[in-house]
CSV table of C-alpha atoms in Angstrom, one decimal:
chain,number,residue,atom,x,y,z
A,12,UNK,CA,93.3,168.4,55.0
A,13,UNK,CA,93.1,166.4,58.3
A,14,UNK,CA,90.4,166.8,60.2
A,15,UNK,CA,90.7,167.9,64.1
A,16,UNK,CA,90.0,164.7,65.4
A,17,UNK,CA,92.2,164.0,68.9
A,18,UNK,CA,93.5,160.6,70.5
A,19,UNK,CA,96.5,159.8,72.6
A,20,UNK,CA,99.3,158.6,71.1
A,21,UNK,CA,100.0,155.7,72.7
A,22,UNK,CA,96.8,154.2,72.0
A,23,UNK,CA,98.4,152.0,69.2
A,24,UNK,CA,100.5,150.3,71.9
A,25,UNK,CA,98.0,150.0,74.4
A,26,UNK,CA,95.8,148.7,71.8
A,27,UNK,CA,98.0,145.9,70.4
A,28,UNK,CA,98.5,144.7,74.3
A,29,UNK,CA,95.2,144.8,74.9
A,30,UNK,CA,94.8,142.2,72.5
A,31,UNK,CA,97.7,140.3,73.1
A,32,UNK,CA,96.1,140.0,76.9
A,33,UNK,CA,99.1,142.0,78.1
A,34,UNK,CA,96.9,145.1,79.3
A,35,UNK,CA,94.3,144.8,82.1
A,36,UNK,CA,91.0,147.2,81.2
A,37,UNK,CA,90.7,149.9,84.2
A,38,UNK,CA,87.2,150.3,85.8
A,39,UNK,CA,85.7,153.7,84.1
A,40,UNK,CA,85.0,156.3,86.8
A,41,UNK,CA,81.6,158.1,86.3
A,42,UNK,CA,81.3,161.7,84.8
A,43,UNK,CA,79.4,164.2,83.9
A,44,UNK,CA,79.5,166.9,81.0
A,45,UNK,CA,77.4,169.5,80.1
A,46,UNK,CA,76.4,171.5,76.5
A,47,UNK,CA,75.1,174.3,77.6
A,48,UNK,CA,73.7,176.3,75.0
A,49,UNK,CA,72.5,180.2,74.5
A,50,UNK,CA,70.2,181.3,71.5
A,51,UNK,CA,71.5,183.7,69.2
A,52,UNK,CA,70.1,185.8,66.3
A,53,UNK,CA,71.6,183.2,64.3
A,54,UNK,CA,70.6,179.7,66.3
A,55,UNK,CA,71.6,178.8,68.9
A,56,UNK,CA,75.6,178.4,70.4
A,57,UNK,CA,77.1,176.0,72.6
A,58,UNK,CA,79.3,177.2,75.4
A,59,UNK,CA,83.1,175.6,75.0
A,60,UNK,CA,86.5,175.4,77.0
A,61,UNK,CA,89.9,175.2,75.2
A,62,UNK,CA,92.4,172.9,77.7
A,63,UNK,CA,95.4,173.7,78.2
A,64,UNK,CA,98.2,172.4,75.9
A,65,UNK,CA,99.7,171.9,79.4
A,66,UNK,CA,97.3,169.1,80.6
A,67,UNK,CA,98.6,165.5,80.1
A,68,UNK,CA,94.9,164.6,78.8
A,69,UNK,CA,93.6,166.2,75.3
A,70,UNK,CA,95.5,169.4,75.9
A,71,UNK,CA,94.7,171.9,73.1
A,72,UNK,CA,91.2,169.9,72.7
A,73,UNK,CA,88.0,171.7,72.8
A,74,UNK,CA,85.6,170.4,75.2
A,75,UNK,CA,82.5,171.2,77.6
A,76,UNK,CA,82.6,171.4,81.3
A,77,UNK,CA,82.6,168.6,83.3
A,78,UNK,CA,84.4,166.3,85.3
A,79,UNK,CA,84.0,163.6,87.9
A,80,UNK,CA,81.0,162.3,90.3
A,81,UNK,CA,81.5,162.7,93.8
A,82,UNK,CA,80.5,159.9,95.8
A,83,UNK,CA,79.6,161.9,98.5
A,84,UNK,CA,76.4,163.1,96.8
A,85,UNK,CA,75.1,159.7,96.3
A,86,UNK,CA,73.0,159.4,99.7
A,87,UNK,CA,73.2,163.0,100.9
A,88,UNK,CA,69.7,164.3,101.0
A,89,UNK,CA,69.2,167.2,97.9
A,90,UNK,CA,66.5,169.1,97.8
A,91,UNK,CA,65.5,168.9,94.3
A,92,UNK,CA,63.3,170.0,91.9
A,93,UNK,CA,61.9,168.5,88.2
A,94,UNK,CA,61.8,164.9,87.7
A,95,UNK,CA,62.4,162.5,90.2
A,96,UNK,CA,64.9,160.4,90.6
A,97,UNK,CA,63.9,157.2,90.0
A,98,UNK,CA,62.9,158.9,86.4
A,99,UNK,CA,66.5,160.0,86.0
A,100,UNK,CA,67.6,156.6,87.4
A,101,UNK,CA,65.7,154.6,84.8
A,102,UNK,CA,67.0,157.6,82.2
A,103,UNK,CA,70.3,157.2,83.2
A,104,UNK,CA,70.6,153.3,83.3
A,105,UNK,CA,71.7,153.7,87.6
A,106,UNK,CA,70.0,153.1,90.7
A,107,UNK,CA,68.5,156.3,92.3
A,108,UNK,CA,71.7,157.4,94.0
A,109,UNK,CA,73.5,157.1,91.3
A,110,UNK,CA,71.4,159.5,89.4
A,111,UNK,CA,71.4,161.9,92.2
A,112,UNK,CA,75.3,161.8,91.8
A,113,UNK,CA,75.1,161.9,88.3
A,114,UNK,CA,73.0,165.3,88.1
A,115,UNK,CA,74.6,166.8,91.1
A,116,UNK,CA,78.0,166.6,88.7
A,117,UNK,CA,76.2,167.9,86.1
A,118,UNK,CA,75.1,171.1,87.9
A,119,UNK,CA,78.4,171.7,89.8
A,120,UNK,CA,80.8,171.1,87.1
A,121,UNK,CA,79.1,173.8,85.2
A,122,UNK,CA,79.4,175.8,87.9
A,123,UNK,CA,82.6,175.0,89.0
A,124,UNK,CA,84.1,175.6,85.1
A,125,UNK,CA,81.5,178.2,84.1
A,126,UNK,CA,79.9,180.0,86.6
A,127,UNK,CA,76.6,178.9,86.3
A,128,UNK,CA,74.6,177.4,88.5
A,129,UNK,CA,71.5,175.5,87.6
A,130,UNK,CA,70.1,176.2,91.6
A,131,UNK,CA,67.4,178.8,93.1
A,132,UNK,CA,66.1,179.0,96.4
A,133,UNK,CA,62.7,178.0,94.9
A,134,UNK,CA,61.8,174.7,92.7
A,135,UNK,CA,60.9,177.6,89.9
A,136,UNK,CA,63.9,179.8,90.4
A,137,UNK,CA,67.6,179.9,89.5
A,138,UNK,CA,70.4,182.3,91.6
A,139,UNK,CA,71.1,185.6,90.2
A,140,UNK,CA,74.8,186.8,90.3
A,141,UNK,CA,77.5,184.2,92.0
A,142,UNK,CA,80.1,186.2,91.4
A,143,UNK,CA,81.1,187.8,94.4
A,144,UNK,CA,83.5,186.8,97.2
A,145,UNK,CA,81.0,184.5,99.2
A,146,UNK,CA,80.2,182.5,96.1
A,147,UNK,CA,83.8,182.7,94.6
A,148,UNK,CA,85.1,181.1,98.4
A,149,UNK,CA,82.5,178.2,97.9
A,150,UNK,CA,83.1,177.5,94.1
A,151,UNK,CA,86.9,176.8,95.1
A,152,UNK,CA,86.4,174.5,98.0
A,153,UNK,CA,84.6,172.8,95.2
A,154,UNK,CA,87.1,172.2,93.5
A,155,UNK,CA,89.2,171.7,95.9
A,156,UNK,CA,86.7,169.0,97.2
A,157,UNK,CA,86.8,170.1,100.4
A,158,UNK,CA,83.1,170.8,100.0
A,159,UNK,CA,80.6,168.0,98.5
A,160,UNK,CA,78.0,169.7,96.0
A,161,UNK,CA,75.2,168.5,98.3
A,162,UNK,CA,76.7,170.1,101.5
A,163,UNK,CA,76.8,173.6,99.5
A,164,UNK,CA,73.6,173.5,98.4
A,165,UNK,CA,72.6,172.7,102.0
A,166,UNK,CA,74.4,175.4,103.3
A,167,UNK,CA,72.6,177.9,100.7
A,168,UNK,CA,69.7,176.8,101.1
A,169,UNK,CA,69.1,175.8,97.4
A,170,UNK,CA,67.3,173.4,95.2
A,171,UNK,CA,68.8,171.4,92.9
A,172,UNK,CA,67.0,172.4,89.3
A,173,UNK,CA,66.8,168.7,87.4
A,174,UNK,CA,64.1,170.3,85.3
A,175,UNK,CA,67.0,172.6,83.4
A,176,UNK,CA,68.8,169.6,82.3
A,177,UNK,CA,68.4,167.0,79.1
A,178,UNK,CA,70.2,163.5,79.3
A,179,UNK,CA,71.7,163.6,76.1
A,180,UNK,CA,73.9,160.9,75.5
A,181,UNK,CA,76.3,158.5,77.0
A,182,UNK,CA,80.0,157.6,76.3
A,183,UNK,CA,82.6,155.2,77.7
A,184,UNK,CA,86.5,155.6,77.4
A,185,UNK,CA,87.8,152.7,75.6
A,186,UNK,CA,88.8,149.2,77.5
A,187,UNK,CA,92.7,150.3,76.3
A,188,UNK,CA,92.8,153.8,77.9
A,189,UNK,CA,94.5,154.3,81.2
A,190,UNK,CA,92.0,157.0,82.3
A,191,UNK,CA,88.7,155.9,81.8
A,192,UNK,CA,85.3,158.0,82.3
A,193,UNK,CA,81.8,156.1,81.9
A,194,UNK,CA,80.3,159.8,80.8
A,195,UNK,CA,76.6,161.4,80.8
A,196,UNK,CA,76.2,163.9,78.6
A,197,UNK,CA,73.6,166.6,79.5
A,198,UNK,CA,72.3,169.7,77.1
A,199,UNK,CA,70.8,172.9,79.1
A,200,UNK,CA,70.3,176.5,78.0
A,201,UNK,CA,71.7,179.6,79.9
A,202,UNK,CA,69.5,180.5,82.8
A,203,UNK,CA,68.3,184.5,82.3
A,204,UNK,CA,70.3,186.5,84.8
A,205,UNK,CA,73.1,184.3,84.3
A,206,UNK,CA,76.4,184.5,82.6
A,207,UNK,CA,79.2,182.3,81.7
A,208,UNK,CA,82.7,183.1,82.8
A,209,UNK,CA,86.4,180.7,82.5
A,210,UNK,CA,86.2,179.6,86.2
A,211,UNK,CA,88.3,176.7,85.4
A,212,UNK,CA,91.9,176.0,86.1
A,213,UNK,CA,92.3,173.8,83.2
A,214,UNK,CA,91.2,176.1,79.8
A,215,UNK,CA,93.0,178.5,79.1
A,216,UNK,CA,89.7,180.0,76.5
A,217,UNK,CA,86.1,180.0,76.5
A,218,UNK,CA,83.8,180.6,73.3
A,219,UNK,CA,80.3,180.5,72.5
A,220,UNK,CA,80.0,179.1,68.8
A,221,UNK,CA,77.2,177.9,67.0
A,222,UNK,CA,77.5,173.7,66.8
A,223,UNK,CA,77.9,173.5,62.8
A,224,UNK,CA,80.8,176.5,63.1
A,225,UNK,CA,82.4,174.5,65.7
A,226,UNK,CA,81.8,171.5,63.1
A,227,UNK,CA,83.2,173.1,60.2
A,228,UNK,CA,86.5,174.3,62.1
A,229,UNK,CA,87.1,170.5,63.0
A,230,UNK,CA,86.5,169.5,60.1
A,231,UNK,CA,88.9,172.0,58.6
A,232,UNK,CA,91.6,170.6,61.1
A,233,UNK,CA,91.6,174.4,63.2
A,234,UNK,CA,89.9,173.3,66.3
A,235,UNK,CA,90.8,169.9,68.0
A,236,UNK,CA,88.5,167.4,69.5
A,237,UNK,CA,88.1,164.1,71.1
A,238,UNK,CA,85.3,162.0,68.8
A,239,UNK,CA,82.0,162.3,71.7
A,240,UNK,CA,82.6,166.4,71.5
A,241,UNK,CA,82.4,166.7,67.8
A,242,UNK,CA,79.7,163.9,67.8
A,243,UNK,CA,76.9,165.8,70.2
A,244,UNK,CA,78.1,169.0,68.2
A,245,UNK,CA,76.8,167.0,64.7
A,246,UNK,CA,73.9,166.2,67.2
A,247,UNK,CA,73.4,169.4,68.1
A,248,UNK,CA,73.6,171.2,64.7
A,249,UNK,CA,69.8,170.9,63.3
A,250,UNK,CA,68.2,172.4,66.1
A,251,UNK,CA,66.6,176.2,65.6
A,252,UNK,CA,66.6,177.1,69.6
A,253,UNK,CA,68.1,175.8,72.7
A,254,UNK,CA,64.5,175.5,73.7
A,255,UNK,CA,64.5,173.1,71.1
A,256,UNK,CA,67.4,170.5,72.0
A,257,UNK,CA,66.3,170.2,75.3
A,258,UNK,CA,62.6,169.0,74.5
A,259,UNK,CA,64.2,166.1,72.1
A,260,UNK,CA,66.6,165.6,74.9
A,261,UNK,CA,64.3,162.9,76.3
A,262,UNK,CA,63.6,160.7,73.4
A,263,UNK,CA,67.2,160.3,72.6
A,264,UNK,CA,69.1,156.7,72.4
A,265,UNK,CA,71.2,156.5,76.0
A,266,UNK,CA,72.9,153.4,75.2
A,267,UNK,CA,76.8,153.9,75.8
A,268,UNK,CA,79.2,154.1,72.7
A,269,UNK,CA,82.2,152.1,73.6
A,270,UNK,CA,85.0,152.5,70.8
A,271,UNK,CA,86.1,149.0,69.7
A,272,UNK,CA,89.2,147.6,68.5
A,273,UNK,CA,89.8,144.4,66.1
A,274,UNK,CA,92.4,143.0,63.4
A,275,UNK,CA,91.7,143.2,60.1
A,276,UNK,CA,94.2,142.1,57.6
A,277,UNK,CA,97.5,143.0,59.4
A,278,UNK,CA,96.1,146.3,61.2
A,279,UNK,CA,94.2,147.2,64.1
A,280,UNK,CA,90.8,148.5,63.4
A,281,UNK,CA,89.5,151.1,65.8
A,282,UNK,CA,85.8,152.2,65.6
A,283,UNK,CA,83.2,153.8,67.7
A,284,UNK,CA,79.5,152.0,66.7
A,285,UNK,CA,77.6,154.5,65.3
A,286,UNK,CA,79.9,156.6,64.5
A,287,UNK,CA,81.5,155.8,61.4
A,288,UNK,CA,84.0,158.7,60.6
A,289,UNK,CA,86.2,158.7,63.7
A,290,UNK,CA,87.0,154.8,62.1
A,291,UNK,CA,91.2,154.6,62.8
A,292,UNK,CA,93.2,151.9,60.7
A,293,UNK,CA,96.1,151.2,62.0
A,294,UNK,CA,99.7,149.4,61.2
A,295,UNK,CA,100.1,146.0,63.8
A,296,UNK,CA,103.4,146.7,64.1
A,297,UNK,CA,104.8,149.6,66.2
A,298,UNK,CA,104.9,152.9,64.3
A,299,UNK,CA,106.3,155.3,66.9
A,300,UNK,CA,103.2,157.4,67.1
A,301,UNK,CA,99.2,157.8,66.0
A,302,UNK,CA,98.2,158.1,62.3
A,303,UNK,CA,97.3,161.0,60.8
């Protein structure tokens, strides 16, 4: 049975003109995503969102929450609390602005997607229950952008929790995609108090699943997912506690997988390094959609 591993269709064609020098890479935008995980009696569980089959971008696809950096909390002063950021700028591979961004997408797009804010009005606290109309009036000028995520935590007089989050890993869209995200990915567990909720326009379902469950359905072919999702979820999978994943979230490899593409005896070879099984052969000449 095939396995539930998503791409675009039109990556063949975008391939073969990439290499024929027809096809000019985009810049990658940066991102943010973030596993945010919950122990259970049984290990712990990962918190995912199903897209839409609607959206024009891995609809159906399983996925975490995240999204885009907003350049507007580069330079904004954040009151913040854990480790500085020229740590996270030398963990992340950025200047210190940039990892202020980084983070700040982190912490909003959880919030933002699943109502959970890593933020307290204390270095050592986190908020209690954002679920009333104040909160719900801010989380949607969020979204909306009207609001950066350093002018709301201004306004509520919060600090910025660094300390809660774990640099994970780090993936680039491929050079042949016409959306491309340079992406962090973070791990965190479920602050007490809190709980998750589908705050986001684009899923239409929310689980928590344990990360070898979520493996197995892929690898069954019942849940679909782009290769870095089903990677940190392989990643994920050994760990006893959330406590756990987040204290080997620092000595892990940050060094960006960047899938690759090559001819190889009259196909085109696609392959993330590293990652051996999402490996894609496929035909040179135009086949009117992706492989199986």
């Amino acid at each position: 049975m095939a396995n539930g591993q998503w791409y675009p269709p039109e990556w063949p064609d975008r391939i073969r003109a990439l290499a024929e020098g027809a096809l000019t890479p985009v810049s990658p935008k940066r991102a943010a995503t973030v596993m945010l995980l919950k122990d259970t009696d049984t290990g712990p569980a990962v918190h995912m969102l199903r897209r839409r089959a609607s959206m024009a971008f891995a609809g159906g696809a399983y996925a975490y929450p995240g999204g885009g950096v907003d350049p507007r909390d580069d330079d904004h002063h954040v009151r913040w609390a854990g480790p500085t950021r020229a740590w996270w700028a030398q963990r992340l591979g950025v200047d210190e602005n940039g990892a202020q961004a980084i983070v700040c997408a982190a912490v909003r797009e959880t919030y933002e997607e699943a109502g959970v804010l890593l933020a307290g009005p204390a270095p050592d606290s986190v908020v209690g229950d954002t679920t009333g109309a104040d909160w719900e009036a801010d989380r949607a000028a969020l979204v909306a952008r009207d609001l950066s995520f350093a002018e709301f935590l201004d306004r509520r007089g919060l600090v910025l929790r660094s300390d809660l989050l774990g640099a994970w890993t780090r993936w680039i869209t491929p050079e042949f995609e016409s959306r491309r995200y340079d992406t962090w990915f973070f791990v965190a567990a479920l602050p007490e108090g809190q709980r998750t909720r589908n705050a986001s326009t684009e899923a239409d379902r929310t689980v928590w699943i344990r990360p070898r469950e979520a493996a197995r359905s892929y690898d069954k072919g019942e849940l679909l997912m782009m290769p870095p999702t089903i990677a940190t979820l392989r990643q994920l999978a050994p760990y006893a506690t959330a406590a756990e994943a987040l204290a080997a979230a620092p000595a892990r490899d940050m060094t960006p997988v960047l899938a690759r593409a090559r001819l190889e005896e009259g196909e085109i070879v696609l392959s993330w390094p590293g990652h051996d099984e999402f490996t894609k052969h496929i035909p040179t000449e135009p086949t009117g959609g992706a492989p199986a």
